[in-house]
mmCIF file of C-alpha atoms in Angstrom:
data_model
loop_
_atom_site.group_PDB
_atom_site.id
_atom_site.type_symbol
_atom_site.label_atom_id
_atom_site.label_comp_id
_atom_site.label_asym_id
_atom_site.label_seq_id
_atom_site.Cartn_x
_atom_site.Cartn_y
_atom_site.Cartn_z
ATOM 1 C CA MET A 1 61.516 127.207 2.224
ATOM 2 C CA ARG A 2 60.836 128.027 -1.629
ATOM 3 C CA ARG A 3 58.851 131.174 -0.504
ATOM 4 C CA MET A 4 61.825 132.211 1.949
ATOM 5 C CA ALA A 5 64.411 131.417 -1.391
ATOM 6 C CA THR A 6 62.081 133.800 -3.346
ATOM 7 C CA VAL A 7 62.111 136.549 -0.905
ATOM 8 C CA GLY A 8 65.802 136.288 -0.841
ATOM 9 C CA ILE A 9 66.430 136.913 -4.435
ATOM 10 C CA VAL A 10 64.333 139.444 -4.911
ATOM 11 C CA GLY A 11 66.045 141.494 -1.969
ATOM 12 C CA ALA A 12 69.905 140.297 -3.899
ATOM 13 C CA ALA A 13 68.245 141.346 -7.005
ATOM 14 C CA ALA A 14 67.244 144.585 -5.969
ATOM 15 C CA THR A 15 70.438 144.868 -4.311
ATOM 16 C CA VAL A 16 72.524 143.949 -7.044
ATOM 17 C CA ALA A 17 70.504 146.865 -9.439
ATOM 18 C CA ALA A 18 70.936 149.338 -6.361
ATOM 19 C CA ALA A 19 74.926 148.661 -6.701
ATOM 20 C CA VAL A 20 75.011 149.110 -10.093
ATOM 21 C CA PHE A 21 73.026 152.094 -10.415
ATOM 22 C CA VAL A 22 74.981 153.808 -7.853
ATOM 23 C CA GLN A 23 78.036 152.801 -9.236
ATOM 24 C CA THR A 24 77.501 153.794 -13.184
ATOM 25 C CA VAL A 25 75.114 156.602 -12.538
ATOM 26 C CA VAL A 26 75.774 158.312 -8.583
ATOM 27 C CA VAL A 27 79.201 158.194 -8.203
ATOM 28 C CA PRO A 28 80.330 159.869 -11.602
ATOM 29 C CA GLU A 29 77.921 162.719 -10.953
ATOM 30 C CA SER A 30 78.319 163.218 -7.257
ATOM 31 C CA ASP A 31 79.899 166.089 -6.190
ATOM 32 C CA GLU A 32 80.167 165.003 -2.532
ATOM 33 C CA SER A 33 83.361 164.956 -1.036
ATOM 34 C CA THR A 34 85.019 161.529 -0.805
ATOM 35 C CA LYS A 35 86.501 162.640 2.922
ATOM 36 C CA MET A 36 82.445 162.586 3.768
ATOM 37 C CA PHE A 37 81.037 159.328 5.067
ATOM 38 C CA SER A 38 77.495 159.647 2.815
ATOM 39 C CA TYR A 39 79.590 159.817 -0.153
ATOM 40 C CA PRO A 40 78.785 159.370 -2.982
ATOM 41 C CA PHE A 41 75.023 160.649 -1.682
ATOM 42 C CA TRP A 42 74.455 163.788 0.141
ATOM 43 C CA SER A 43 73.642 163.297 3.671
ATOM 44 C CA ARG A 44 70.350 164.155 3.411
ATOM 45 C CA ALA A 45 69.721 161.583 0.785
ATOM 46 C CA LEU A 46 71.395 158.791 3.253
ATOM 47 C CA PHE A 47 68.393 159.428 5.370
ATOM 48 C CA VAL A 48 66.442 157.467 2.585
ATOM 49 C CA VAL A 49 68.722 155.319 1.293
ATOM 50 C CA SER A 50 70.173 153.868 4.413
ATOM 51 C CA PRO A 51 66.493 152.448 5.315
ATOM 52 C CA VAL A 52 66.001 151.443 1.704
ATOM 53 C CA TYR A 53 69.236 149.318 1.751
ATOM 54 C CA ALA A 54 68.505 147.898 5.402
ATOM 55 C CA LEU A 55 64.965 146.474 4.335
ATOM 56 C CA LEU A 56 66.865 144.837 1.696
ATOM 57 C CA HIS A 57 69.437 143.045 3.662
ATOM 58 C CA VAL A 58 66.207 141.745 5.758
ATOM 59 C CA LEU A 59 65.119 140.016 2.634
ATOM 60 C CA VAL A 60 68.504 138.662 1.925
ATOM 61 C CA LEU A 61 68.434 137.454 5.499
ATOM 62 C CA VAL A 62 65.047 135.598 4.782
ATOM 63 C CA GLY A 63 66.440 134.062 1.630
ATOM 64 C CA VAL A 64 69.757 132.655 3.660
ATOM 65 C CA LEU A 65 67.284 131.682 6.812
ATOM 66 C CA GLY A 66 65.819 129.330 3.844
ATOM 67 C CA PHE A 67 68.897 127.880 3.061
ATOM 68 C CA VAL A 68 70.111 127.167 6.110
ATOM 69 C CA ARG A 69 66.698 125.378 7.503
ATOM 70 C CA CYS A 70 66.596 123.527 4.344
ATOM 71 C CA GLY A 71 69.354 121.076 5.168
ATOM 72 C CA ALA A 72 71.738 121.283 2.628
ATOM 73 C CA ALA A 73 74.736 121.707 4.753
ATOM 74 C CA GLY A 74 73.740 118.947 7.146
ATOM 75 C CA PRO A 75 73.088 118.781 10.681
ATOM 76 C CA GLY A 76 76.827 118.859 11.483
ATOM 77 C CA ARG A 77 78.643 121.855 14.017
ATOM 78 C CA ASP A 78 79.964 123.342 10.774
ATOM 79 C CA ALA A 79 76.364 123.712 9.766
ATOM 80 C CA ARG A 80 74.785 124.980 12.842
ATOM 81 C CA VAL A 81 77.895 127.728 13.277
ATOM 82 C CA GLY A 82 77.991 128.588 9.723
ATOM 83 C CA GLY A 83 74.500 129.638 9.502
ATOM 84 C CA GLY A 84 74.393 131.257 12.909
ATOM 85 C CA LEU A 85 77.797 133.262 11.879
ATOM 86 C CA VAL A 86 75.780 134.480 8.222
ATOM 87 C CA LEU A 87 72.482 135.354 9.757
ATOM 88 C CA GLY A 88 74.138 137.069 12.329
ATOM 89 C CA GLY A 89 76.325 139.146 9.914
ATOM 90 C CA LEU A 90 73.376 140.150 7.719
ATOM 91 C CA GLY A 91 71.729 141.438 11.296
ATOM 92 C CA VAL A 92 74.564 143.434 12.333
ATOM 93 C CA PHE A 93 74.874 144.882 8.776
ATOM 94 C CA THR A 94 71.152 145.666 8.688
ATOM 95 C CA ALA A 95 71.849 147.464 11.954
ATOM 96 C CA ALA A 96 74.824 149.163 10.356
ATOM 97 C CA GLU A 97 73.228 150.428 7.816
ATOM 98 C CA LEU A 98 70.568 152.061 10.366
ATOM 99 C CA ALA A 99 73.702 153.586 12.341
ATOM 100 C CA SER A 100 74.370 154.994 9.338
ATOM 101 C CA ILE A 101 71.565 157.820 9.612
ATOM 102 C CA PRO A 102 72.901 159.549 12.807
ATOM 103 C CA VAL A 103 76.624 159.966 11.221
ATOM 104 C CA ARG A 104 75.239 160.659 7.663
ATOM 105 C CA GLY A 105 76.845 164.468 8.211
ATOM 106 C CA ASP A 106 80.352 163.415 9.530
ATOM 107 C CA ARG A 107 83.459 163.073 7.581
ATOM 108 C CA VAL A 108 85.484 159.471 7.309
ATOM 109 C CA ALA A 109 87.604 160.178 10.238
ATOM 110 C CA ASP A 110 85.261 161.331 13.061
ATOM 111 C CA THR A 111 84.761 158.518 15.447
ATOM 112 C CA GLY A 112 81.078 158.002 14.831
ATOM 113 C CA ALA A 113 81.563 157.326 11.228
ATOM 114 C CA ILE A 114 84.751 154.395 12.278
ATOM 115 C CA LEU A 115 82.614 153.042 14.572
ATOM 116 C CA VAL A 116 79.797 152.607 11.676
ATOM 117 C CA SER A 117 82.543 151.686 9.655
ATOM 118 C CA ALA A 118 84.063 149.156 11.677
ATOM 119 C CA THR A 119 80.551 147.371 12.288
ATOM 120 C CA PHE A 120 80.391 147.173 8.364
ATOM 121 C CA ALA A 121 83.774 145.161 8.258
ATOM 122 C CA LEU A 122 82.514 143.263 11.189
ATOM 123 C CA ALA A 123 79.259 142.433 9.444
ATOM 124 C CA MET A 124 81.363 140.986 6.323
ATOM 125 C CA LEU A 125 83.834 139.426 8.546
ATOM 126 C CA LEU A 126 81.199 137.491 10.008
ATOM 127 C CA GLY A 127 79.243 136.316 6.760
ATOM 128 C CA LEU A 128 82.874 134.932 5.472
ATOM 129 C CA THR A 129 83.690 133.002 8.386
ATOM 130 C CA GLY A 130 80.305 131.670 8.207
ATOM 131 C CA TYR A 131 79.780 131.446 4.394
ATOM 132 C CA LEU A 132 83.355 128.965 4.449
ATOM 133 C CA LEU A 133 82.230 127.008 7.510
ATOM 134 C CA LEU A 134 78.686 126.641 5.221
ATOM 135 C CA ALA A 135 80.554 125.663 2.212
ATOM 136 C CA VAL A 136 82.838 122.759 3.922
ATOM 137 C CA ALA A 137 79.811 121.676 5.615
ATOM 138 C CA THR A 138 77.716 121.582 2.109
ATOM 139 C CA ALA A 139 80.241 119.548 0.267
ATOM 140 C CA ARG A 140 80.480 117.124 3.212
ATOM 141 C CA ALA A 141 76.874 116.612 3.399
ATOM 142 C CA GLY A 142 76.539 115.914 -0.316
ATOM 143 C CA ARG A 143 72.975 116.650 -0.381
ATOM 144 C CA TRP A 144 73.305 119.600 -3.216
ATOM 145 C CA THR A 145 74.949 118.405 -6.481
ATOM 146 C CA GLY A 146 75.914 120.426 -9.551
ATOM 147 C CA TRP A 147 76.284 124.502 -9.571
ATOM 148 C CA PRO A 148 74.056 124.639 -5.910
ATOM 149 C CA ARG A 149 76.947 122.808 -4.311
ATOM 150 C CA ARG A 150 79.170 125.531 -4.746
ATOM 151 C CA ALA A 151 76.465 128.396 -3.847
ATOM 152 C CA PRO A 152 77.808 129.145 -0.309
ATOM 153 C CA LEU A 153 81.608 129.121 -1.513
ATOM 154 C CA VAL A 154 80.624 131.689 -4.209
ATOM 155 C CA ALA A 155 78.932 133.796 -1.584
ATOM 156 C CA ALA A 156 82.209 133.740 0.673
ATOM 157 C CA VAL A 157 83.688 134.921 -2.359
ATOM 158 C CA GLY A 158 81.562 137.830 -2.550
ATOM 159 C CA SER A 159 82.332 138.639 0.892
ATOM 160 C CA VAL A 160 86.202 138.933 0.365
ATOM 161 C CA VAL A 161 85.267 140.946 -2.745
ATOM 162 C CA VAL A 162 83.412 143.402 -0.851
ATOM 163 C CA LEU A 163 85.781 143.620 1.853
ATOM 164 C CA VAL A 164 88.556 144.121 -0.229
ATOM 165 C CA MET A 165 87.233 146.906 -1.831
ATOM 166 C CA SER A 166 85.805 148.619 1.330
ATOM 167 C CA PRO A 167 88.520 150.968 1.679
ATOM 168 C CA SER A 168 87.536 152.865 -1.748
ATOM 169 C CA SER A 169 84.237 154.534 -1.475
ATOM 170 C CA GLU A 170 84.492 155.317 -4.902
ATOM 171 C CA LEU A 171 84.691 151.441 -5.877
ATOM 172 C CA LEU A 172 82.251 150.010 -2.898
ATOM 173 C CA PRO A 173 79.247 149.893 -4.756
ATOM 174 C CA SER A 174 81.188 147.560 -7.336
ATOM 175 C CA GLY A 175 82.128 145.414 -4.246
ATOM 176 C CA VAL A 176 78.785 145.411 -2.691
ATOM 177 C CA ALA A 177 77.286 144.303 -6.118
ATOM 178 C CA VAL A 178 79.394 141.427 -6.231
ATOM 179 C CA TRP A 179 78.412 140.305 -2.749
ATOM 180 C CA ALA A 180 74.792 140.482 -3.489
ATOM 181 C CA VAL A 181 75.230 138.108 -6.558
ATOM 182 C CA GLY A 182 76.678 135.719 -4.031
ATOM 183 C CA GLN A 183 73.536 136.154 -1.787
ATOM 184 C CA LEU A 184 71.435 135.826 -5.103
ATOM 185 C CA ILE A 185 73.114 132.774 -6.296
ATOM 186 C CA LEU A 186 72.574 130.910 -2.824
ATOM 187 C CA CYS A 187 68.798 131.857 -2.343
ATOM 188 C CA ALA A 188 68.629 130.536 -6.180
ATOM 189 C CA ALA A 189 70.341 127.405 -5.386
ATOM 190 C CA THR A 190 67.871 126.845 -2.128
ATOM 191 C CA TYR A 191 64.875 127.875 -4.636
ATOM 192 C CA THR A 192 66.237 124.945 -6.968
ATOM 193 C CA ASP A 193 66.291 122.080 -4.142
ATOM 194 C CA PRO A 194 64.167 123.459 -1.309
ATOM 195 C CA ALA A 195 64.399 120.004 0.263
ATOM 196 C CA PRO A 196 67.211 118.052 -0.525
ATOM 197 C CA ALA A 197 67.582 114.759 0.322
ATOM 198 C CA GLY A 198 70.704 112.615 2.065
ATOM 199 C CA PRO A 199 73.148 110.415 -0.215
ATOM 200 C CA ALA A 200 71.760 107.643 1.772
ATOM 201 C CA THR A 201 68.404 108.630 1.427
ATOM 202 C CA ALA A 202 68.802 108.903 -2.255
ATOM 203 C CA LYS A 203 70.161 105.322 -2.614
ATOM 204 C CA ARG A 204 67.679 103.951 -0.379
ATOM 205 C CA GLY A 205 65.018 105.453 -2.821
ATOM 206 C CA ALA A 206 66.462 104.449 -6.020
ATOM 207 C CA GLU A 207 67.039 101.077 -4.628
ATOM 208 C CA ARG A 208 63.147 100.379 -3.964
ATOM 209 C CA GLU A 209 62.622 101.930 -7.420
ATOM 210 C CA VAL A 210 64.683 99.223 -8.834
ATOM 211 C CA ARG A 211 62.734 96.537 -6.942
ATOM 212 C CA LEU A 212 59.346 97.274 -7.731
ATOM 213 C CA PRO A 213 57.545 94.911 -10.135
#
């Protein structure tokens, strides 16, 4: 699990760096119209940018898969459904990045661009729902303590932020950065404790230690 978490950390950290660069450098210098789907990039640049973003999403997906498989959220229904929704959302997110390539020259009001934008929104909604379920499941399971226990909730907050900022193409990179920070924290929590023990197991282990001569 730790290797998967490391992959996710790399992907999330790179996404944060890329989003901050776009927000602070690309957006202020962009001469592309905000009415174009590719904004703040030229349409030709999006042909390269979209696959790179898709690759980063795959790396994050690997890290989140590590969290789902580590068992921190327990074996319950919320954990299973939440994990499936989050992983499905990241898969849809990756597909949406690749789907951006054919419509990179469209205006935001064109049908193709609207469909791709709706796909991005669907990905975030799936992720938000999944992370909320995982946050509840992780709290109930009690296998993580301290800051890692709140990691799924932080990831959910990141999804809310990017959804709120998505109507503004000029602020969207900041939303993506916040979202990626949430993924980074979740993957870091998995790296910190990749094999959390259940409360009962931990208690029995402590009792055995007390009985040792």
